[in-house]
Short mmCIF file of C-alpha atoms and ligand atoms in Angstrom, two decimals:
data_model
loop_
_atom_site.label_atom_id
_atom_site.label_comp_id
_atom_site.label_asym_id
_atom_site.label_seq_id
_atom_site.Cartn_x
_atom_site.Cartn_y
_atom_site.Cartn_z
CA UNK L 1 9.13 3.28 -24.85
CA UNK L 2 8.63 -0.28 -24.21
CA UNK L 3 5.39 -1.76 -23.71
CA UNK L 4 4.95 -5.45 -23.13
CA UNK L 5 1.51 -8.00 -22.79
CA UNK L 6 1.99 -9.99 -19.70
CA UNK L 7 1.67 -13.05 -22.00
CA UNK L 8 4.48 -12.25 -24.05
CA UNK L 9 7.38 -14.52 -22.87
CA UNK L 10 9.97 -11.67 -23.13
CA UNK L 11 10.64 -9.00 -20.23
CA UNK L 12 11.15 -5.42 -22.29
CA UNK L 13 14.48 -4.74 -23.05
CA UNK L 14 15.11 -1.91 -21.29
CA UNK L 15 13.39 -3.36 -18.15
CA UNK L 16 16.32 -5.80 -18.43
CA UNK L 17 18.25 -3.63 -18.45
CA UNK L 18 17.34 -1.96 -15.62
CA UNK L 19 18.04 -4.86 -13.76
CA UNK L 20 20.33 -6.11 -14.41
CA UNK L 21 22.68 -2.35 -14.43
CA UNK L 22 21.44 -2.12 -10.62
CA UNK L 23 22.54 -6.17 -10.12
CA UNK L 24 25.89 -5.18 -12.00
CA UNK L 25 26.44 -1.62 -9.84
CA UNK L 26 25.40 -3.13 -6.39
CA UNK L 27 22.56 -0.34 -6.77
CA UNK L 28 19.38 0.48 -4.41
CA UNK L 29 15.93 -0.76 -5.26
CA UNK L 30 13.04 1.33 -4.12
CA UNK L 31 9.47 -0.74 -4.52
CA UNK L 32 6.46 1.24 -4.60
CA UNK L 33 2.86 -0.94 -4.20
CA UNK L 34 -0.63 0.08 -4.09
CA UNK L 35 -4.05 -1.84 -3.92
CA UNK L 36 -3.51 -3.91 -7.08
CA UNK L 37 -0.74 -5.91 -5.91
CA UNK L 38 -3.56 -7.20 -3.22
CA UNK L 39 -6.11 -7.62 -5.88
CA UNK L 40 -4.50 -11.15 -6.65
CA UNK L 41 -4.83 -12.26 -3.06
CA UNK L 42 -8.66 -11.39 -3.26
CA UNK L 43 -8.73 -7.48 -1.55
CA UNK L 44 -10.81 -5.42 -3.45
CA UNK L 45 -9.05 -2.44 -4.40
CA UNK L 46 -10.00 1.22 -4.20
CA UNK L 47 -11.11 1.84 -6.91
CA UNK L 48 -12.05 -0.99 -8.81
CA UNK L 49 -16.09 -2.36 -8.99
CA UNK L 50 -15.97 -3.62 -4.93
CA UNK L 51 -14.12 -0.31 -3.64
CA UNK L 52 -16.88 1.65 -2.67
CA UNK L 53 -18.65 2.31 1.12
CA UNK L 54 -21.83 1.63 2.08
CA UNK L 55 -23.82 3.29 4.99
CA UNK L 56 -26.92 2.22 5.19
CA UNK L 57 -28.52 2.53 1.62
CA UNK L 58 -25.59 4.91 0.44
CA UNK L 59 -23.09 4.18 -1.38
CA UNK L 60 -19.74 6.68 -0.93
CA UNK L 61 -16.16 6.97 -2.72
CA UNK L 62 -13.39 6.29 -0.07
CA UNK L 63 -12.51 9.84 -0.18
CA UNK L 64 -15.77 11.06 0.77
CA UNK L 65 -15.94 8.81 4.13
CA UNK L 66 -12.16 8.51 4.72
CA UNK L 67 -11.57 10.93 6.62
CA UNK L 68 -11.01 12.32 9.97
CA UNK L 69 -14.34 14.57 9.63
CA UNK L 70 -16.38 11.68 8.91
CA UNK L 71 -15.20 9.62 11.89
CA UNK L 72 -15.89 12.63 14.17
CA UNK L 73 -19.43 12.39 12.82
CA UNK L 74 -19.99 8.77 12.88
CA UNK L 75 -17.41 6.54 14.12
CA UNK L 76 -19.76 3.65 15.07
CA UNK L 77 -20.37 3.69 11.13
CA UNK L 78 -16.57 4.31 9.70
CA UNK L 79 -15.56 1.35 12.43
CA UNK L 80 -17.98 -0.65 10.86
CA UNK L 81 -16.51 -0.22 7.22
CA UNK L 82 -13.16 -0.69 8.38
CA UNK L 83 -13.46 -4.26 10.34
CA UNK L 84 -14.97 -5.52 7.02
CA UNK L 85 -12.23 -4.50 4.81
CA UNK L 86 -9.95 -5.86 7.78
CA UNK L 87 -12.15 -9.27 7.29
CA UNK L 88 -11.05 -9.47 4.17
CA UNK L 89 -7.24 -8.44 4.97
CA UNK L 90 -7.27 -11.10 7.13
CA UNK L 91 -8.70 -14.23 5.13
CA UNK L 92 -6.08 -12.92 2.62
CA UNK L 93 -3.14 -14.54 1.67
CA UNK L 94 0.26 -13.38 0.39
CA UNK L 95 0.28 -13.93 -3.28
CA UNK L 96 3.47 -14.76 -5.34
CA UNK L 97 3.67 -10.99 -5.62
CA UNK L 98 4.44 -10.17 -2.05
CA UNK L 99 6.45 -13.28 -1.94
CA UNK L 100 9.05 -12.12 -4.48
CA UNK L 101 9.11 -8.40 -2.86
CA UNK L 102 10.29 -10.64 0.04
CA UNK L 103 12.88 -12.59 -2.24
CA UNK L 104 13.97 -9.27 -3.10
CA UNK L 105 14.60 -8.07 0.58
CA UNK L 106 16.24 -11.19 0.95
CA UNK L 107 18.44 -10.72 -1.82
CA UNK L 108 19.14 -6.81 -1.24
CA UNK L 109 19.22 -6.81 2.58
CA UNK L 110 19.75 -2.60 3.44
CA UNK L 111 19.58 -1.87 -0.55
CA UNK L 112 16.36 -2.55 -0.77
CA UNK L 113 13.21 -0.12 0.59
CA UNK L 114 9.58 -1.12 0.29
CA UNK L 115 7.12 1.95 0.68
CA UNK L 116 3.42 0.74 0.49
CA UNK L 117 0.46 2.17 0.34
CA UNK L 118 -1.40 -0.49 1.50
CA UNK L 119 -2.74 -0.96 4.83
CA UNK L 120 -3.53 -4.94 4.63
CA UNK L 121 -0.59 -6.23 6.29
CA UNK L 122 0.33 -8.73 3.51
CA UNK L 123 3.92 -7.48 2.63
CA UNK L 124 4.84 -8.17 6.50
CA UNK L 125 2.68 -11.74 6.36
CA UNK L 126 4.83 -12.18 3.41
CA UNK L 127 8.67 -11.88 4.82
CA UNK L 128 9.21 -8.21 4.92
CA UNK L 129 10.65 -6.46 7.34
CA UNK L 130 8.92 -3.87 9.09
CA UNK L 131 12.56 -1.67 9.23
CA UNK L 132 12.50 -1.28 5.85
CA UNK L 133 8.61 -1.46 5.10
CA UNK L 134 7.68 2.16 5.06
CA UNK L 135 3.61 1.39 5.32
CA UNK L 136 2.64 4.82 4.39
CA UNK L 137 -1.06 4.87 4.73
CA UNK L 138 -0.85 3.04 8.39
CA UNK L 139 -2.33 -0.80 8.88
CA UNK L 140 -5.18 -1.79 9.19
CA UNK L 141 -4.40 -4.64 11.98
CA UNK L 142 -3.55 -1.41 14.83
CA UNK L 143 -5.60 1.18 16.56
CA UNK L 144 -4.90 4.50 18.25
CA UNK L 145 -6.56 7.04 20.60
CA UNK L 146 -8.26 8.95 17.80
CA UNK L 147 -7.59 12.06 20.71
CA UNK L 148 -4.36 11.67 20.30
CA UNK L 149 -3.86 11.35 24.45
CA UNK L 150 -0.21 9.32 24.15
CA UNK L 151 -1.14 5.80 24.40
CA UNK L 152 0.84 5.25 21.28
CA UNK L 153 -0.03 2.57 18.77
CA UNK L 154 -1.49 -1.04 19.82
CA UNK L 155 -3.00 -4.07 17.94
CA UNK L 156 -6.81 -3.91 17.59
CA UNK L 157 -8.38 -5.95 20.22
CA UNK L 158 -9.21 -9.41 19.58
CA UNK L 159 -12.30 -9.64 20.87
CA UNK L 160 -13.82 -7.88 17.67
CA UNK L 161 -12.52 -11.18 15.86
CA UNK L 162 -11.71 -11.08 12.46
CA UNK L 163 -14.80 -11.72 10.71
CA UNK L 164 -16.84 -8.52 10.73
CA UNK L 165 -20.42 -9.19 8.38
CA UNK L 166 -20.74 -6.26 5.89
CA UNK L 167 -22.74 -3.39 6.41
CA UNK L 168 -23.06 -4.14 10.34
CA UNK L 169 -22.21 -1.30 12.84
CA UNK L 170 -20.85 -2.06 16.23
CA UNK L 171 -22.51 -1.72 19.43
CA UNK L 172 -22.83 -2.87 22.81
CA UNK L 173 -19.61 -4.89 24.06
CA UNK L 174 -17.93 -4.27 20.87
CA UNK L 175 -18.13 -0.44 20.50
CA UNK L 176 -16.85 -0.68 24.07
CA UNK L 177 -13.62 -2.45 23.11
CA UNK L 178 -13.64 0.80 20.38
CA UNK L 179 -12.62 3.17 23.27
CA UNK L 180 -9.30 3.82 25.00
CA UNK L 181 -8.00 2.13 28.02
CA UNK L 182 -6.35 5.43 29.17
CA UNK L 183 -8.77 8.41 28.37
CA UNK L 184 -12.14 6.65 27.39
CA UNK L 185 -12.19 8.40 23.95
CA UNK L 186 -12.66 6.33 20.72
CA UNK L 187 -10.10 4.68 19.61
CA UNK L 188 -9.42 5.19 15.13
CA UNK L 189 -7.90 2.60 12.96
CA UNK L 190 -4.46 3.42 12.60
CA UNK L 191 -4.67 4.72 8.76
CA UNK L 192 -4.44 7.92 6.90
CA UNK L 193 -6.99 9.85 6.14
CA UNK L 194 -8.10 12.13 3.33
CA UNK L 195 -8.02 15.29 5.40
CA UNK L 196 -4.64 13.98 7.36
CA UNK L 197 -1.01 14.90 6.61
CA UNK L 198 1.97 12.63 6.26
CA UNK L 199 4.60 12.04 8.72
CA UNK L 200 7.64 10.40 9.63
CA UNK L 201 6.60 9.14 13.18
CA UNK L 202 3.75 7.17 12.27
CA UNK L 203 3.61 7.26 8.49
CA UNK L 204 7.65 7.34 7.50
CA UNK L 205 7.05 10.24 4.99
CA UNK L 206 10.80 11.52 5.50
CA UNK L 207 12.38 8.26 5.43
CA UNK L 208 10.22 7.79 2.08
CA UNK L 209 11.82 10.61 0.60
CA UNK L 210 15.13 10.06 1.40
CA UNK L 211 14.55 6.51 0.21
CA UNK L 212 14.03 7.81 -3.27
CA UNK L 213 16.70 10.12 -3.05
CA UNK L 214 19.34 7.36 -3.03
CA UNK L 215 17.19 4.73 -5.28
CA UNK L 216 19.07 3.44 -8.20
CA UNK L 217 15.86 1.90 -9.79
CA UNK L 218 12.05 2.44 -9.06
CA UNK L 219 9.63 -0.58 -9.23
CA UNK L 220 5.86 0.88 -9.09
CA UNK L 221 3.28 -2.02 -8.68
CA UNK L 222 -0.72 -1.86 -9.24
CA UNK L 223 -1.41 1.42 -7.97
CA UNK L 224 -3.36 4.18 -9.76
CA UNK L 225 -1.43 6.85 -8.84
CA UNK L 226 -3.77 9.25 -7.35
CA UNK L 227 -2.06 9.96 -3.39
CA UNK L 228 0.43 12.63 -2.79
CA UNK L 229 3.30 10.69 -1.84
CA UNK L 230 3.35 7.98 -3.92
CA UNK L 231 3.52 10.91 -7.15
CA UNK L 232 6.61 12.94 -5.29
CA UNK L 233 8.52 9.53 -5.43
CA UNK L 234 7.68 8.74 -9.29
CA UNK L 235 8.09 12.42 -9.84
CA UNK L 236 11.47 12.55 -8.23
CA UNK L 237 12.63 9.34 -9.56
CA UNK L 238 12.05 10.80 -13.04
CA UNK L 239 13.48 13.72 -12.11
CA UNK L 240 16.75 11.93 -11.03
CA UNK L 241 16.58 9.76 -14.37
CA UNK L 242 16.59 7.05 -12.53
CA UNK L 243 15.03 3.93 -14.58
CA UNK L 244 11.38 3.23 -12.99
CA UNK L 245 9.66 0.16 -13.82
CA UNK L 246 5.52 0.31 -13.39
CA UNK L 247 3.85 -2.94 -12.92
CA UNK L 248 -0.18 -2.60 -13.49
CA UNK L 249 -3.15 -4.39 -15.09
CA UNK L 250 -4.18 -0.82 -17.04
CA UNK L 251 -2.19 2.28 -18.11
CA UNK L 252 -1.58 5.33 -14.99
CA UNK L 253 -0.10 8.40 -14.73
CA UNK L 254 2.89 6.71 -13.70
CA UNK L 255 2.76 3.92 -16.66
CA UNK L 256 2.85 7.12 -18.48
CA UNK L 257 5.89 8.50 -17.19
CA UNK L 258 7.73 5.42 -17.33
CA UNK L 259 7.22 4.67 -21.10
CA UNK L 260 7.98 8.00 -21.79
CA UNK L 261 11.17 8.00 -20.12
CA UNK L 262 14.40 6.60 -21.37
CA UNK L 263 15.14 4.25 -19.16
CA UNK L 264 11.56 3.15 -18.39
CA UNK L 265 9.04 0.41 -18.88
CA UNK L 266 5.62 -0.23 -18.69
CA UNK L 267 5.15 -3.99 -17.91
CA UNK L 268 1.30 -4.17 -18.56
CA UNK L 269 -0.22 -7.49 -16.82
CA UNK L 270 -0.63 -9.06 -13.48
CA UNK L 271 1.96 -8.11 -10.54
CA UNK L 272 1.93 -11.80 -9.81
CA UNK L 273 2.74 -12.31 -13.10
CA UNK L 274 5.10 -9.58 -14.04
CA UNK L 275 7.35 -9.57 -10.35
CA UNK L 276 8.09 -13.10 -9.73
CA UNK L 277 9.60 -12.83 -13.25
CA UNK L 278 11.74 -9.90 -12.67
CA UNK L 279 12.81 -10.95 -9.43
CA UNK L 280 14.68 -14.39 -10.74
CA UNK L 281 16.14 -12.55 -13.35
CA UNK L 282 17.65 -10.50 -10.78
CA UNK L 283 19.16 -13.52 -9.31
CA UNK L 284 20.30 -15.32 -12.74
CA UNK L 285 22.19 -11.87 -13.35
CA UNK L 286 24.01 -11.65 -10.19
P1 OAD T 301 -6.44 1.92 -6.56
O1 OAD T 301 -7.63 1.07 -6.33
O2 OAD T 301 -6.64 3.37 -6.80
O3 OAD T 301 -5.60 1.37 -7.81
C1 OAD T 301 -5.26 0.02 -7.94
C2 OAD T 301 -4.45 -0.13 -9.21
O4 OAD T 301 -4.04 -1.48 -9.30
C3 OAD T 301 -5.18 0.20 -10.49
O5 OAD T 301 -4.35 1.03 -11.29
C4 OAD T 301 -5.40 -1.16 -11.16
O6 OAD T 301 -5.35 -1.08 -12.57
C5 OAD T 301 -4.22 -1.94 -10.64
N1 OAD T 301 -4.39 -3.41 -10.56
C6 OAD T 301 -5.51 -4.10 -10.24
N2 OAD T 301 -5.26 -5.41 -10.19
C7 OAD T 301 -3.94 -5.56 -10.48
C8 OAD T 301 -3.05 -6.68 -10.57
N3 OAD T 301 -3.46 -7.92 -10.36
N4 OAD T 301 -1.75 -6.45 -10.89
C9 OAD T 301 -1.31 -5.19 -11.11
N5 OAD T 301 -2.09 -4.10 -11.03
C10 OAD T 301 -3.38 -4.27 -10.72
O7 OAD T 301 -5.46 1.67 -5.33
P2 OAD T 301 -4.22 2.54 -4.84
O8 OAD T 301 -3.49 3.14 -5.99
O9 OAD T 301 -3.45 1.70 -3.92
O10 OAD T 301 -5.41 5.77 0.47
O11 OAD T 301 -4.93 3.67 -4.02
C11 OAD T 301 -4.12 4.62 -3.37
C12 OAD T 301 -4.75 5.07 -2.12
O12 OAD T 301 -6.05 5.62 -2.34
C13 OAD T 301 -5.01 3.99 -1.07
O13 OAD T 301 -3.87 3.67 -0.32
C14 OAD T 301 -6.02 4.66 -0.21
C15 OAD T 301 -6.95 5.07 -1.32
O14 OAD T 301 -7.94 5.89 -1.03
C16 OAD T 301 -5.77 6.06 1.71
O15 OAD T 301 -6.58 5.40 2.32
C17 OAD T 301 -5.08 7.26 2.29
#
């Protein structure tokens, strides 16, 4: 068990290790990101002080309005919530964090898999490609016809802008541009829901899998572990004894498993501390 201060000038042994075997062995990196590597670019994350919904004098937990149920209720409302949080996707900036994910791609090319759960866009902003970005909860930045009627998925449209006040539902000429151009239905932001399932056509749960399945070494960065696919990867990664590296401001589940396991660290501290690190020693080593 290694467990390191992000001010201490030393990566953890065994993290180094880690590294520099998959360097060495020409291995396959799987990187694993949740709301806290966004934190740093100034997205509140889910469940940190800012993460909660508001509608109208209530505040509600992200699991109690994220859902499909709740947008069948009130969609004017749950569209409201969602072009804030894309306001602030959108006045966000890649932070060195994202950047060295992108080094890494760069470095890697087809060795390298990035499966986020984050529906900001930032990875892509940053240099990753959308091939091997597996954007598991859907993006915030596209729409589909929330009945389904085949229109496939498309950008949201501009005229809503990108600055969306808090708390302010849309109407008139903007709930309008909320409908689809081929059935006249509502149109949903194109993310996962609480009481929605995984795929692999719009949510690359199969690829995900199969991405851990040949992973040589797991990086886990500033999530808190609580969605379904995101704990089969760390689950199966331990269960291959693969080495898995957790990046994150406070202890998880999955800092957990990682200090416990042999070939494991727990790099406590700032991912835009911690990966911009890692990511040159990868390159000194090679
Ligand atoms: P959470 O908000 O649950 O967790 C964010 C994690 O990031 C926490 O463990 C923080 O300690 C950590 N953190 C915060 N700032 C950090 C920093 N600068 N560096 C490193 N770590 C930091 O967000 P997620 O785990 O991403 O799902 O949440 C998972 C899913 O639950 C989301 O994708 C969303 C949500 O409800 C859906 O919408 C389906």
């Amino acid at each position: 068990m290694v467990v390191a201060l992000v001010t201490d000038a030393d990566i953890p042994s065994n993290a180094l290790h880690a590294l520099s075997q998959v360097i060495a062995s020409r291995g396959r990196v799987l990187a694993l990101t949740g709301a806290g590597i966004s934190a740093e670019s100034g997205i509140p994350t889910f469940r940190g002080p800012e993460g909660y919904w508001r509608v109208g004098s209530v505040n509600y937990r992200p699991e109690e309005l994220a859902t499909f149920a709740a947008f069948q209720r009130m969609p004017a409302e749950i569209w409201g919530w969602y072009l804030h949080r894309r306001s602030f996707c959108r006045k966000a900036n890649p932070n060195p964090a994202h950047l060295a994910l992108a080094e890494l791609e760069r470095k890697l090319g087809d060795r390298f898999v990035l499966v986020t759960q984050n529906v900001d866009g930032l990875h892509l902003r940053a240099g990753n490609s959308l091939e091997r970005t597996y954007q598991i909860h859907g993006n915030i930045d596209y729409v589909r016809c929330a009945a389904e009627c085949g229109t496939g998925i498309r950008a949201l449209p501009e005229g809503l802008g990108t600055d969306w006040p808090k708390d302010t539902i849309p109407s008139g000429d903007h709930l309008e541009l909320l409908h689809c151009d081929g059935c006249g239905a509502f149109l949903r932001p194109h993310v996962l829901w609480f009481d929605e399932y995984y795929d692999e056509e719009r949510y690359r749960f199969e690829s995900s899998i199969a991405a851990i399945e040949a992973a040589d070494l797991l990086l886990v960065i500033g999530t808190s572990g609580a969605t379904n696919l995101p704990m089969q990867i760390v689950q199966r990664a331990s269960q291959r004894g693969i080495s898995i590296l957790v990046i994150n401001q406070d202890p998880s589940p999955f800092s957990a498993i990682a200090a416990a396991s042999e070939h494991g660290a727990f790099l406590q501290g700032a991912a835009g501390t911690w990966l911009p690190r890692l990511v040159e020693y990868m390159t000194v080593v090679d």
